[in-house]
Amino acid sequence: MVGERAGTASGLLNSCRQTGGALAVALFGGLLSGTGGGFSLPGMRVGLVAVAVLLLATTALSRLLLPRG
């Protein structure tokens, strides 16, 4: 039963990962572009802080949810 769904789970995981990567590139690209289409330093700061917060949150969740041993 589990082996029958392994391909479906793998495909779903890969498509979610690809979608998340594309959305992240679009989001951070939007943050980096200024009002005139140029580079925005405040947008870069916001993006880097957001990435740092997400990294810390996923680290904490993985330490809590993954089995040890």
Tab-separated table of C-alpha atoms in Angstrom:
chain	number	residue	atom	x	y	z
A	1	MET	CA	0.000	0.000	0.000
A	2	VAL	CA	2.743	2.455	0.914
A	3	GLY	CA	4.885	1.592	-2.118
A	4	GLU	CA	1.993	2.337	-4.456
A	5	ARG	CA	1.871	5.965	-3.338
A	6	ALA	CA	5.615	6.634	-3.262
A	7	GLY	CA	5.677	8.018	-6.807
A	8	THR	CA	2.739	10.310	-6.118
A	9	ALA	CA	4.323	11.627	-2.933
A	10	SER	CA	7.625	12.219	-4.714
A	11	GLY	CA	5.921	14.109	-7.531
A	12	LEU	CA	3.937	16.228	-5.102
A	13	LEU	CA	7.033	17.070	-3.071
A	14	ASN	CA	9.008	18.058	-6.165
A	15	SER	CA	6.218	20.203	-7.598
A	16	CYS	CA	5.737	21.993	-4.263
A	17	ARG	CA	9.483	22.609	-4.032
A	18	GLN	CA	9.601	24.002	-7.571
A	19	THR	CA	6.565	26.212	-6.965
A	20	GLY	CA	8.031	27.538	-3.711
A	21	GLY	CA	11.339	28.310	-5.398
A	22	ALA	CA	9.625	30.189	-8.228
A	23	LEU	CA	7.493	32.187	-5.792
A	24	ALA	CA	10.551	33.049	-3.688
A	25	VAL	CA	12.465	34.325	-6.715
A	26	ALA	CA	9.471	36.428	-7.771
A	27	LEU	CA	8.945	37.805	-4.259
A	28	PHE	CA	12.564	38.742	-3.652
A	29	GLY	CA	12.889	40.140	-7.169
A	30	GLY	CA	9.925	42.376	-6.420
A	31	LEU	CA	11.464	43.480	-3.127
A	32	LEU	CA	14.775	44.343	-4.791
A	33	SER	CA	13.260	46.433	-7.556
A	34	GLY	CA	12.703	50.039	-6.595
A	35	THR	CA	9.927	52.314	-7.748
A	36	GLY	CA	11.852	53.400	-10.858
A	37	GLY	CA	12.842	49.854	-11.763
A	38	GLY	CA	16.242	50.168	-10.123
A	39	PHE	CA	17.836	48.455	-7.146
A	40	SER	CA	16.299	49.019	-3.677
A	41	LEU	CA	18.545	48.635	-0.634
A	42	PRO	CA	15.645	48.726	1.888
A	43	GLY	CA	13.955	45.959	-0.109
A	44	MET	CA	17.120	43.889	0.109
A	45	ARG	CA	17.215	44.349	3.886
A	46	VAL	CA	13.598	43.229	4.218
A	47	GLY	CA	14.276	40.209	2.019
A	48	LEU	CA	17.365	39.143	3.961
A	49	VAL	CA	15.583	39.511	7.307
A	50	ALA	CA	12.660	37.458	5.974
A	51	VAL	CA	15.022	34.713	4.796
A	52	ALA	CA	16.824	34.677	8.162
A	53	VAL	CA	13.525	34.383	10.055
A	54	LEU	CA	12.335	31.552	7.804
A	55	LEU	CA	15.633	29.729	8.224
A	56	LEU	CA	15.460	29.974	12.013
A	57	ALA	CA	11.811	28.868	12.036
A	58	THR	CA	12.462	25.826	9.865
A	59	THR	CA	15.494	24.906	11.963
A	60	ALA	CA	13.445	25.069	15.154
A	61	LEU	CA	10.587	23.060	13.626
A	62	SER	CA	12.896	20.379	12.304
A	63	ARG	CA	14.540	19.992	15.709
A	64	LEU	CA	11.115	19.616	17.329
A	65	LEU	CA	9.425	17.386	14.762
A	66	LEU	CA	12.118	15.048	13.457
A	67	PRO	CA	12.882	11.937	15.457
A	68	ARG	CA	16.250	11.754	17.190
A	69	GLY	CA	18.538	8.806	17.275
